Amino acid sequence: MADYNHRETEQKWQRFWDEHQTYQPEANTDKPKYYVLDMFPYPSGAGLHVGHPLGYIASDIVARYKRLKGFNVLHPMGFDSFGLPAEQYAIQTGQHPAITTEQNRVRYIEQLKNIGFSFDWSREVRTSDPAYYKWTQWIFMELFRSWYNRDTDRAEPIETLLEKFATNGTTDVNAVCDDDTPTFTAAEWNAMSAEESYKITLKYRLTYLADAVVNWCPALGTVLANDEVKDGVSERGGYPVEQKLMRQWMMRITAYADRLLTGLDTIDWTESLKEQQRNWIGKSVGASVKFPVASTPNDYIEVFTTRVDTIYGVTFMVLAPEHELVTQLTTPEQHEAVEAYVNAAKMRSERDRMAETKVISGVFTGSYCINPFNGEKVPIYLADYVLAGYGTGAVMAVPSGDQRDWNFATHFGLPIIPILDAQKDIDKQADNTKEGHYINSGIINGMTYKEATATLIAWLEERGLGRGKVNYRMRDAVFSRQRYWGEPVPVYFKGGLPYLIDESDLPLELPAIDKYLPTETGEPPLGRAEGWKYKGQYEYELSTMPGWAGSSWYWYRYMDPNNDTAFASKEAINYWQNVDLYIGGTEHATGHLLYSRFWNKFLKDRGYVPQEEPFKKLINQGMIQGRSNFVYRVKGTGQEGIAPVFVSLNQINGQDVTPLHADVNIVENDVLDLDAFKAARPDLTENAEFITEPDGRYTVGAEVEKMSKSKFNVVNPDMIVEKYGADVLRLYEMFLGPLEQAKPWNTNGIDGVYRFIRKFWRLFYKDNTDGSSTWLVTDEQPTPAELKILHKTIQKAEGDIDLYSFNTSVSAFMVCVNELTALNCHKRAILQDLVLILSSYAPHITEELWAALGNEPGTISKAKFPTFNPAYLVEDAFEYPIQINGKVRTTISFSLDRAPTEIEKEVLADEIVQKWLDGKSPKKVVVVPKRIVNVVI
């Protein structure tokens, strides 16, 4: 074979892997399992850029390595293929979302295969495939058929709740349920009609209908998740988003709040990611307090506070603009101001309202409530920093104890009652016994913080005005989207109540509709389906499931993707258990990762899976940033009939210029291809003058930015693979830096890795002048120096993969090849093991060389990773520099156990030393063990 042809070799082995299904896990094996998984992508029309494969390359290295270490490896890939982008494209073009989704999927698979990933494509799943979402719908149904028993601390079938009702009513029921759930006796329960008792159960089920404040985007006609809203507008399209109270399907994730917290201590995730989830869940211990409304004492405003001991310092009440009592509390005099404020608040996203601290806004309702402890009248205000969905949507304001309340009180001229903070005094002492002094503190004057808290809660509970309570910042999850391109909810309505369809009717598939917009009467797009009714008479739920539904359980489907009787067989689940290594982005910390843990815990409660947590080890890969290039247009040119003038970077010399992005794909070593630039941007370059360097080149500027089409810095991996090879791309992405850190892409830097691959090849082949090549590998025995180089590299590669430190391994490979080249080493015993340790990183060239070395059964993935032998790294000799009167004249190797007297004797007998002595007797010989020998004459 002539010089290494990367395209021919890579395509050859990619065909081989496809034809032989090389990466399918073994069935019925006694091997230990290893499940490595990537967060599966949404197949967008843009395809992959070089930043996308980073995590996939890392997971692929681990998967290949684990195979060589004797594991049965599951390394699948699929697509999160429901989503808003395809639906928006369908709205614009009228083309069914399934068509564009499939086109994009085909493109993604082509690109992924082109990079040589060891995915088992026979297990591919797609969330938009009815055979897949049948089981997403089934899990929804199981949640609907379940309740959360606090006594057993797990979800149970709804039938166990009905048994309790029939026997003892609600007496011994300790459940997670709606706040307004009634109590009743067994006799009352048994006397209820079927419809009445069914309504009661709806307050307990783990998925339920409720009114919720949501991010409503009128232009898109759908509810958006918080992470789909940026600065008050939709991330896609930039349309205004408002807060709106809507009837929605909800998931009772709050039932699992404590388990979601404690489970974080059992998994190997980064502390920063765990902390994000802890903060999102936001567990607080405190009290629920009822403040009667002054004008209608039978009504009350309920608040949750972690500092009930400060209740004597309350000087005003703040409600969320969406609070259910706003209309009732607003007096006629305040109606206009309140209405304007409420409408303005609707246009701000929750994220913006929570983050804003500098702008103080609010409005007085005109009404008052009563502090239950001192009977003082407290004015009721609205402020958009209070959110309806967090806690009770109301905050008792203590300006002397909270900065935001103090700012609000100061702004509106409200009183501030000083209360010394006993908690701060107590926190300084380990025994928690020092008495704090509360001013105007009524029944708690002179008590410690703990005593005061207990006393106040007891007082509230005795009078039915409140209770001790554990609260969570996390809310139940909204599970409805007013879209077409999502999983239909397997529910129909009879008499206004929701019922599940029969399991035998799954999957409930998306119906055909004429266009992908809400109906003229405001119903979701599914309302356009003609004759779409359950059993021909009952209305279906018209909302679809959110994007996170299908991604909350997909790792189980990979275990048994073609099963049509279960989401996966017991045998498959019991073998694969859960994911050993999961790699993906940090942006999913409080979305996908939280919902996945919730669904996994639910499935365990119901006996379908054995593990509490879905992902043992999680790594968030860093972002590969783009290296943008800029051309410089002289200001005042290129407008109003003046031809544009572009000046090369080194010729600017103080001129006032405007930097403009240039496509990085037409720049090489910071030199712009002028012809390509003119052809690509005729809008900028018509009649343009280019002031170049003296040698005629146009030099561009550079800056690191996020990779994006608008910045013309997107690098297509297909171009890199075509020019340099997939192995070079894989090695270079790992070489850029630690996996978890952000790093800039620079195509100029890839040449070093490209040369390394060819240098590695030349350990096996010599290129001849006639275009042929000569096989260099011999069966000679390796020297100690060669074995030392090899085993040092084996040790490094093995240790680095275990630590997920891939960049340092690539450096070690380069050092190894350089050292073996310097020794002119072409020995099979060395090179065969080197091929194996490099194969996880560069699978194509190593497959080719493995075959050339004559190995069977034909693919390196069936081989065994070399065993590190520390004995080869033990030094048994030292090469002593021999100085004659302070100058090194030769070197002599001595075993480490040689005595200094023996070393001196042999040095003086050495032929070269004898030459420099020239018959003279040395005055002194100094032997420094493992350092040097100095002969003084």
Coordinates of C-alpha atoms in Angstrom, one line a residue, residues 374-680:
N374 CA -51.2 41.1 66.7
G375 CA -54.4 42.0 64.9
E376 CA -52.6 44.7 62.9
K377 CA -54.0 45.7 59.5
V378 CA -51.5 44.9 56.7
P379 CA -51.8 46.5 53.2
I380 CA -51.9 44.1 50.3
Y381 CA -49.8 44.9 47.2
L382 CA -49.1 43.2 44.0
A383 CA -45.5 42.8 42.8
D384 CA -44.2 40.7 39.9
Y385 CA -41.2 39.4 41.8
V386 CA -43.7 37.1 43.5
L387 CA -44.7 34.1 41.3
A388 CA -48.1 32.5 41.4
G389 CA -46.7 29.0 41.0
Y390 CA -44.1 29.2 43.8
G391 CA -45.4 28.4 47.2
T392 CA -48.8 30.1 47.7
G393 CA -48.2 33.1 45.4
A394 CA -48.1 35.4 48.4
V395 CA -45.3 36.7 50.6
M396 CA -45.5 38.3 54.1
A397 CA -43.1 41.2 53.9
V398 CA -40.7 41.9 56.8
P399 CA -38.6 44.9 55.6
S400 CA -36.3 44.7 58.6
G401 CA -35.3 41.2 57.7
D402 CA -35.3 40.9 53.9
Q403 CA -33.4 43.2 51.4
R404 CA -36.0 43.0 48.7
D405 CA -38.9 43.7 51.1
W406 CA -36.8 46.6 52.5
N407 CA -36.3 48.0 49.0
F408 CA -40.0 47.7 48.3
A409 CA -41.0 49.3 51.6
T410 CA -38.6 52.2 51.1
H411 CA -39.8 52.8 47.5
F412 CA -43.5 52.9 48.5
G413 CA -43.0 54.6 51.9
L414 CA -44.3 51.7 54.0
P415 CA -43.3 51.2 57.7
I416 CA -40.3 49.2 58.7
I417 CA -40.6 47.6 62.2
P418 CA -37.2 46.8 63.6
I419 CA -36.8 43.2 64.8
L420 CA -33.4 41.9 65.9
D421 CA -32.6 38.6 64.3
A422 CA -32.2 36.0 67.0
Q423 CA -31.2 33.4 64.3
K424 CA -28.0 35.2 63.5
D425 CA -27.0 35.2 67.2
I426 CA -27.9 31.6 67.6
D427 CA -26.1 30.5 64.4
K428 CA -22.8 31.6 66.0
Q429 CA -23.2 29.1 68.8
A430 CA -23.1 25.3 68.5
D431 CA -25.4 24.7 71.4
N432 CA -28.2 26.9 70.1
T433 CA -29.1 28.1 73.6
K434 CA -28.4 31.8 73.6
E435 CA -31.6 33.9 74.0
G436 CA -32.4 36.3 71.2
H437 CA -34.3 39.5 71.9
Y438 CA -37.3 40.2 69.7
I439 CA -38.7 43.8 69.8
N440 CA -42.5 43.9 69.7
S441 CA -42.4 40.1 69.7
G442 CA -45.4 39.3 71.8
I443 CA -45.5 35.7 73.1
I444 CA -41.9 34.9 72.0
N445 CA -40.1 37.8 73.7
G446 CA -36.9 36.4 75.3
M447 CA -37.0 33.0 73.6
T448 CA -34.4 31.4 71.5
Y449 CA -35.0 31.1 67.7
K450 CA -35.9 27.4 68.0
E451 CA -38.2 28.0 71.0
A452 CA -39.9 30.9 69.2
T453 CA -40.5 28.9 66.1
A454 CA -42.0 26.0 67.9
T455 CA -44.2 28.2 70.1
L456 CA -45.6 30.2 67.1
I457 CA -46.4 27.0 65.1
A458 CA -48.1 25.4 68.0
W459 CA -50.2 28.6 68.5
L460 CA -51.2 28.6 64.8
E461 CA -52.2 24.9 64.8
E462 CA -54.3 25.3 68.0
R463 CA -56.3 28.0 66.3
G464 CA -56.5 26.5 62.8
L465 CA -54.6 29.5 61.4
G466 CA -51.6 27.5 60.1
R467 CA -49.3 24.6 60.6
G468 CA -45.6 23.5 60.4
K469 CA -44.8 22.7 56.8
V470 CA -42.0 21.5 54.5
N471 CA -42.1 23.4 51.3
Y472 CA -40.3 23.0 47.9
R473 CA -39.4 25.6 45.4
M474 CA -40.0 23.0 42.7
R475 CA -43.5 22.9 41.3
D476 CA -45.4 20.1 39.7
A477 CA -44.4 19.8 36.1
V478 CA -46.7 21.2 33.3
F479 CA -47.3 18.3 30.9
S480 CA -49.3 19.9 28.1
R481 CA -48.3 21.6 24.9
Q482 CA -50.8 23.1 22.5
R483 CA -48.9 21.7 19.5
Y484 CA -49.3 19.1 16.9
W485 CA -45.9 17.5 16.7
G486 CA -45.9 15.6 20.0
E487 CA -47.2 12.5 21.6
P488 CA -51.0 12.5 21.8
V489 CA -52.3 12.1 25.4
P490 CA -54.2 8.8 25.7
V491 CA -57.2 10.4 27.4
Y492 CA -60.8 11.1 26.3
F493 CA -63.5 13.1 28.1
K494 CA -66.9 11.9 29.3
G495 CA -69.1 14.2 31.3
G496 CA -66.3 16.7 31.5
L497 CA -64.0 14.2 33.3
P498 CA -60.8 12.6 31.9
Y499 CA -60.6 8.9 31.3
L500 CA -57.8 6.7 29.9
I501 CA -58.3 4.9 26.6
D502 CA -58.0 1.1 26.6
E503 CA -54.4 -0.2 26.6
S504 CA -55.4 -2.3 23.5
D505 CA -55.9 1.0 21.7
L506 CA -52.3 2.1 22.1
P507 CA -50.6 3.7 20.4
L508 CA -53.0 6.6 20.0
E509 CA -51.4 8.0 16.8
L510 CA -51.5 11.6 15.6
P511 CA -54.4 12.3 13.2
A512 CA -54.1 14.0 9.8
I513 CA -54.9 17.7 9.9
D514 CA -55.2 20.4 7.2
K515 CA -52.7 22.8 8.8
Y516 CA -50.6 23.0 11.9
L517 CA -52.1 26.0 13.6
P518 CA -54.7 26.4 16.4
T519 CA -58.3 26.3 15.3
E520 CA -60.2 29.5 14.7
T521 CA -61.8 29.0 18.1
G522 CA -58.5 28.8 19.8
E523 CA -58.2 25.0 20.3
P524 CA -54.8 23.3 19.8
P525 CA -54.0 22.0 16.2
L526 CA -55.4 18.6 17.0
G527 CA -58.8 20.2 17.1
R528 CA -58.6 20.4 13.3
A529 CA -58.7 16.6 13.0
E530 CA -62.0 15.6 11.4
G531 CA -64.0 12.9 13.1
W532 CA -61.1 12.2 15.6
K533 CA -63.1 10.8 18.5
Y534 CA -62.6 7.9 20.9
K535 CA -64.9 5.1 19.9
G536 CA -66.5 7.6 17.6
Q537 CA -68.2 9.6 20.3
Y538 CA -65.9 10.9 23.0
E539 CA -63.6 14.0 22.6
Y540 CA -59.9 13.3 22.9
E541 CA -57.4 15.5 24.8
L542 CA -56.3 18.0 22.2
S543 CA -52.9 19.0 23.8
T544 CA -49.9 16.8 23.2
M545 CA -47.1 15.8 25.5
P546 CA -44.0 18.1 26.0
G547 CA -40.6 17.4 24.5
W548 CA -39.3 15.9 27.7
A549 CA -41.9 13.1 27.7
G550 CA -40.1 10.8 25.3
S551 CA -36.6 11.5 26.7
S552 CA -37.6 10.7 30.3
W553 CA -37.3 6.9 29.8
Y554 CA -35.5 6.3 26.4
W555 CA -32.5 4.5 27.9
Y556 CA -34.7 1.5 28.7
R557 CA -36.0 1.2 25.2
Y558 CA -32.5 0.8 23.9
M559 CA -32.2 -2.4 26.0
D560 CA -35.0 -4.1 24.0
P561 CA -36.1 -1.8 21.2
N562 CA -38.3 -4.1 19.2
N563 CA -40.4 -5.4 22.1
D564 CA -44.1 -5.0 21.3
T565 CA -45.5 -6.4 24.6
A566 CA -43.5 -4.2 27.1
F567 CA -41.3 -1.1 27.0
A568 CA -38.4 -3.6 27.6
S569 CA -38.3 -7.2 28.8
K570 CA -37.5 -8.0 32.4
E571 CA -34.5 -10.0 31.3
A572 CA -33.1 -7.1 29.4
I573 CA -33.7 -4.6 32.2
N574 CA -32.3 -6.9 34.8
Y575 CA -29.1 -7.4 32.8
W576 CA -28.4 -3.8 31.7
Q577 CA -29.9 -2.3 34.9
N578 CA -29.1 1.4 34.3
V579 CA -26.6 3.6 32.5
D580 CA -23.0 3.4 33.6
L581 CA -21.7 6.5 31.8
Y582 CA -24.0 9.3 30.5
I583 CA -22.5 12.2 28.6
G584 CA -24.3 15.4 27.6
G585 CA -24.7 19.1 28.1
T586 CA -25.2 21.1 31.3
E587 CA -28.3 22.8 29.8
H588 CA -30.4 19.8 30.8
A589 CA -29.6 20.0 34.6
T590 CA -33.0 21.0 35.7
G591 CA -35.1 19.7 32.8
H592 CA -34.4 16.4 31.3
L593 CA -32.1 15.1 34.1
L594 CA -34.7 15.9 36.8
Y595 CA -37.7 14.5 34.9
S596 CA -35.7 11.3 34.0
R597 CA -34.8 10.7 37.6
F598 CA -38.5 11.3 38.5
W599 CA -39.8 8.8 36.0
N600 CA -37.1 6.2 36.8
K601 CA -38.1 6.3 40.5
F602 CA -41.7 5.9 39.6
L603 CA -41.0 2.9 37.4
K604 CA -39.0 1.4 40.3
D605 CA -41.9 2.0 42.7
R606 CA -44.2 0.1 40.4
G607 CA -41.8 -2.8 40.1
Y608 CA -40.8 -2.3 36.4
V609 CA -37.1 -1.5 36.9
P610 CA -34.7 -2.4 39.7
Q611 CA -32.6 0.7 40.1
E612 CA -33.6 4.0 41.8
E613 CA -31.3 6.2 39.7
P614 CA -31.0 6.0 35.9
F615 CA -27.5 7.4 35.4
K616 CA -24.6 6.3 37.6
K617 CA -21.9 8.5 36.2
L618 CA -22.6 11.8 34.4
I619 CA -20.1 14.0 32.5
N620 CA -21.0 17.3 31.0
Q621 CA -18.8 18.0 28.0
G622 CA -17.7 21.6 27.5
M623 CA -18.5 23.6 24.4
I624 CA -16.3 23.8 21.4
Q625 CA -16.4 27.4 20.5
G626 CA -15.9 28.8 17.0
R627 CA -12.9 30.8 15.9
S628 CA -14.4 33.6 13.9
N629 CA -12.5 35.4 11.1
F630 CA -13.0 39.1 10.2
V631 CA -12.4 41.2 7.2
Y632 CA -12.1 45.0 7.7
R633 CA -14.1 47.5 5.7
V634 CA -13.0 51.1 5.8
K635 CA -15.7 53.2 7.4
G636 CA -17.5 55.5 4.9
T637 CA -17.1 53.0 2.1
G638 CA -19.6 50.5 0.7
Q639 CA -22.5 52.9 1.1
E640 CA -24.2 55.7 -0.8
G641 CA -22.6 54.8 -4.0
I642 CA -19.1 54.6 -2.6
A643 CA -17.3 51.4 -3.5
P644 CA -16.3 49.2 -0.5
V645 CA -12.7 49.2 0.5
F646 CA -11.4 46.2 2.5
V647 CA -8.0 46.4 4.2
S648 CA -5.9 43.5 5.3
L649 CA -5.3 43.2 9.1
N650 CA -1.7 44.3 9.0
Q651 CA -2.4 47.2 6.7
I652 CA -5.0 49.0 8.9
N653 CA -2.5 51.3 10.5
G654 CA -5.0 53.3 12.5
Q655 CA -7.7 53.5 9.9
D656 CA -11.3 53.6 11.1
V657 CA -12.7 50.2 10.0
T658 CA -15.7 48.0 10.5
P659 CA -15.0 44.3 11.2
L660 CA -17.3 41.9 9.3
H661 CA -17.5 38.2 9.6
A662 CA -15.9 36.1 6.9
D663 CA -16.6 32.4 6.4
V664 CA -13.9 30.4 8.3
N665 CA -14.1 27.7 5.6
I666 CA -12.5 30.0 3.1
V667 CA -9.6 31.0 5.4
E668 CA -6.4 29.0 5.8
N669 CA -3.7 30.1 8.2
D670 CA -5.4 33.4 8.6
V671 CA -5.3 34.1 4.8
L672 CA -8.5 34.8 3.0
D673 CA -9.4 33.2 -0.3
L674 CA -10.4 36.4 -2.0
D675 CA -12.1 34.8 -5.0
A676 CA -14.2 32.6 -2.7
F677 CA -15.1 35.6 -0.5
K678 CA -16.2 37.7 -3.5
A679 CA -18.3 34.8 -4.8
A680 CA -19.9 34.1 -1.5

